[in-house]
Amino acid sequence: MMRNWPIQRKLHGIIALITILVLLVALTIMIIFSWIDDKRNLYFELEALAEVIADNNSANIVFNATQEATISLSSLKAKKNIVAAQIHSSVAQNELAYYYRDSLKNSDQSIVYKSKHEMDYFDLDKMEIFKPVVLENETIGWVYIRSDLNNLLHGIKQFLLLGLGVLILSMLIALILTRILQKTISEPIIGLTSATSKISDTEDYSVRVQKISNDELGSLTESFNSMLSRIESQNKALTKAKNLAEASEKTKELFLANISHELRTPLNAVVGLSDLIQEKKYPKELHEYIGGISASSKQLQALVNDILDLSKIQSGKLKFEVISFSLKELFEEISYTCNYHAKQKNISLSFDIDQNIPLLMGDPTRLKQILLNLLSNAIKFTDQGRVHFSVRCMDIKSKKARLIFKVEDTGIGIPPEKKEAIFENFTQADSSTTRLYGGTGLGLSICKHIVDLQNGKIWLESTINKGSQFFVELQYAISENTANKNTIKDLYFKNLNVLCVDDYPLNLTILSKMLEKSGIRTILAKNGLEAIDELKKHQIDIIFMDIQMPVLDGLGATKQIRALKDQIKNKVPIIALTANARESQKKEFTLAGMNGYLTKPYNRTEILTFLGGLFKDKLSHQAPIVKESEPVKNSDDSLTLDLSALTEMFGEDKALLRELIEQYKKEFEVQLHELDDIHKKEKYDQLSDMVHKVKPAVTYLKLTPLLNLFINREDAIKNQVFSAPDFCTQFQTLLKQSVAKIETYLQTT
């Protein structure tokens, strides 16, 4: 703390501290010597008094004259410090006389005679004297006197108060002298400090410090002034260069801001309108044209983003996130973007992805930016032939995967002398390239910067008029979740027991079938009470718990499970199954004792990925062949029955699919009756529960109009424009259509 004090306060503090320590040492020594001396004097006084009493009472001891001995001791009342006295007779072997001051406690009024072993004794609050009574060289008794030390302590306190007064006076004198004398040291230092503060605040290097003395502080002042002179001259040159650089940077920033604004404003309108148009139903050819508009406008948006990224890179503000991602999903997004442009140019676009690449940890957005740029360039500069993309995992060491991405085309190629230059800002292989193909020359530059910032490599091989090959080498950490999304449906488990809890039978069927296809044993329960009973009966590894259930809901069941006395069963992981996971609900799940949640509708990939991360020791692999089925459509384009999600989860087990769809039909018919009852009796407060029951099934069957109805309901409630009767009518209509679609499917398969 003292280290941060001003120099004046430090000098005051040091001198005051030394003064206090010296005076305290002196005062302590004086008090100790005074205490010792006073105790010695008191001892001599008590010893003399005891000797007088012994001499005066020798006859009383011989004749056992108790009364005379007591009168002899009563004279001690004049001595305020004496609290007790005794005369003990060795002849009669008894206590002949005693004296106790009134203030002495009863418990202290029993003094046991210890014969010749007695000796004088004192401590911090009393002093005791034992004096033998001798007659003709024979000890005939003892005199005992006890004195308190109050007088001594009172004297010490007075001495201490006097010493503290001297201490305070000495400190004041020392501080006054310090204030007068310390200026010779502190003033030059304070002058230097003030000058540095002023220079720091004003950046005025023309300031100089006045020299006060010719000692070391005077030399320091001269050196400081000399340093300021050199800095002043250098600063003038630096200021001039800085002003020029700032002017250039401001011009660049203004240009970037203006061009990004001018481009983004119309682009946002084009993107937004094209997305809205795509939601309408138009002929297939028109939809393709609109898709082209949307894709091109988004490409222009990417160009604007490139310009802004370049600005961030140059200013050191480009950030990378680290999240888990799957290359398979990344390439699905990339292929959707690139396929349209390749089709427009009538060139082949192919992908070859290494299936052994695990889940990775890194920034998928930046990787997508790199690969999209390379693929877009390859398509743009290829007029005929093909573009091929591949990725290989070269090795996995220390939980890190080294990947090589390759983009190959049969385009115009790049001259050898331009191989390095094309990675520079605003540079293309040839000036004619810009006229023929457009572009700013920023894409590859940004790619190189992003790769370099991730400690990767980017290079190319090319032959004029034959094509180019671009390579990117990057290293990514492997995600802790060992379940690879590319092969997740091939995962199998050994000895894994799962308790599934849901009041909706169809949800239980779907969840159990998903798990059983991966070798998992399932136990089913329809409410929280049943779940607790099943947990007590069986050895359960994990519980998937629905939240909204009759009898006992998921939160209540979880609390009761956590309160079980069985120290194994009360710690079983519990995963919430919910249609809407808001932040407030997530906190409720945690407080109730749940270990996580899955949002309905979940798919088999999500479930198995989740389990694969928790139960690595029970994991095994199998590779079944799964084919995706085509959506089941009919003449009514407004509502389509799509079984691809169910096929993805259960494969082409037609018997199982038919069983599930029949159950869906039965459930929908039951819910139609319930909806009719709600509508007639205006029990609209039950609509939320109805939506909660139906939503998973609607999602699995991809009944888009119903899903849109549910989404619009949530928006209407938020905007306070929700009409329950209208919603109920639409709900009934679409659910009837869904039952009809399912009936048509069952009759034709």
Phi, psi and omega in degrees: 000313182297335182300331183266004179288155170297157185299322179297315180294324178298315179297315178300315182296318181296312182294317179298319180296317179296317180299314181298314182298315181297312181294322178296320178297313180298315181297320179297316180297316181296319180296319180297312180296320179298317179298314180297315182295317181295321179293321178297316179297319179296321179298313179299322180294314180294322179296318179295319180296317179296323180294320179296315180297321179296316180295321184285344187243012178297319180292321180298327178290317182298316183265007178055044182273086184295317184296315181295321180295321179296319178298323179297320181285334182296342178293346181286350179301333180291340179266102185293339182276344181274123184254342181200150176206150179217150170239123184244134182260123174281339181288308182271355181054048178208174177274114186283316181205158179210161176218128176231133174289150184302329184283350182287134181291148180302323181295341181262003185268012175243103183252117185274126179286133185242023174055220187284352179279351181293147178213164179294146186212143172208152173220205188286341183237357179204164175223133182239138180236130173246121184235124179286146174260115187248132175226118181054051176063019179234131180282115182253358179176184182224148172246128180243130178229131175242133179235141172277172183247025183299319180298320179295315181295322177298318178296321179296317180299317178297319179295322180294317178298319177298319180295319178296321176300317178296321180298312181296317179297319180296320179297317180299316179298317181297318180293322178296314179296322179297315180301325181284317190272334186290344182300329180296335179262316189282327185300312177299320181293318178296323177297318177295318180297316180298319180296316180295321178296318180295319179295319180297321182283319187256346185054035177260100183274010175274355179293141176228152182256134181286134178277128185257322184224173180254018179271201181299323179293327176294320177295321178298320179297317179298316180295322179295316179296322178295319178297319178299323180297316180293318180297322181299317181291320179291324183294325179298318179292318180294321180298320179297314179294321180296318179299320178295317181294319180294322178297319179294317181294320179296321178298317181294314180297320179296319178297313181297317180296316182293313184291322179293322178294313182295328179279319186291323183301305178289329181295318178301322178294316181296313181297313182298315181293319180295322177295320178296318180296322181297335179287340178280166181260115179230167175304154185305316183297318180294324177298323179294319178297316180295322177298323177296318177300313182298314181296318181293319179294324178291329176294321176295322175300319179298324178297316177298319178296325176301317180298317180291324177298319179300318178297318179295319180298314183293332179266002178073024184254006180283124183248152178241136175263160179235104179224165177281136178210160181248130178296327181300311180296322180298317183286334174297318178293317181296316182296323178299320181289319188274333185300321182298313182293323178294321179295321180298326181267001178060042176240158183275137176234120183230155181231141177225103186252129176296118184284353181267006180283125181280180171296141186243162175243123180172203181252096182293332181295316180290323177296317178298322179298317179296309186291322177298321180295314181295317180292319179297319177297316181299317179292318183296319185265011177245116180267334177207155181109232186208163171233128183235134179241138177216156175219137181229142172270111186283319177194162176233115180225138177052043178062030176229137181255129177261118185248144173243118176260138183226128175242118185240136179223169177246043186269211190283342179080172183229132178298147181303323183288349182256003186298325179275324186293330185292347177271004178267161182297139174057035183236136171234169186298328183207150181296331180288338180300319180297319181292321184280318189245350181077188179106162183252348184080019181263331190304307183292327177297315179295319178303314181296317179299315182295318179296314181298320181294340177259015179060036178254190180226147173221133180207174182216157170231135186207151174228130182304133177065008177241336177131178183224156174230120177255135181239139174229126177248122179224152178243130180234143173291146178277134180298145178297335176284107187287348182285115180278126183296335180290334183233021186297325182288351177268001183285140175229153182236151177246132174056042178251121182249124184238130174264119181255126185236118179198138180278351181262109187306321182295321177298320178297317180299312182298313182296316181294320179295319177305313185287320183296331178293345178250023174078015184265134177275131182243142172241133189250144175216145185261353176200178185295322180295316177299322180299318180295318179298315181294324178296322179291330183277326191242161172274108185251135178267327181202151180239128169261113191244118172292153183269307184269108180215153175285173178068294177212120184283177186296320180294316179297319179296319180298316179298320180291323178295317180294340181268359180297149179284334179296114186288350176266312184291330180282359178246008179298132178300136179237124182248125181284140172247116186218148179280335181222114181254083176279165182300318181297322179292322179301321178294321178298318179302313182296315181296326179288340179112012179282152185262353180172186180208156172232138182267129175286146355278127177272161176240173185296325179299314180297315182298311184289325175298317179298311181292324179298326178287329183274324187238062180296328182288344180253017187265139171218173184235146173213154185236075176287154178269122182237128177246142178278137178271158178281150176301141178271113183244164172216190189294337182272103184286350183286338181218125185238136176265114185243117183262011185297324180293317178293322179295322178299322183281321190242002181071197184264046174276090188297324180296317180293319179298317180296320179299316180296316183293324176297321178295320177302315182299315180297316180296317179299321179295319177298318183289332175297318177297319180295320178297320179298319179294318178300317183293314183294317184266003178055043176268058189290346177291347179270359182296324181299316178296322180296316178298318180301321180289318189277331191304314179301314180297318179299322181290317180298324180272358178054048177275082191304315180303321178292318178299316179298323178298318180294319180295315180297326177298315180298318179296319181295321178296318179297320182272004176060038177234022184282133176244108183298316180299315180297317179298316182299320179296314180295320179301312180299315183300310183291326179291323175297317178298321180296318178298320179296319179297317180295319179299318179297317180297315183294329181283335185258001180237000000 
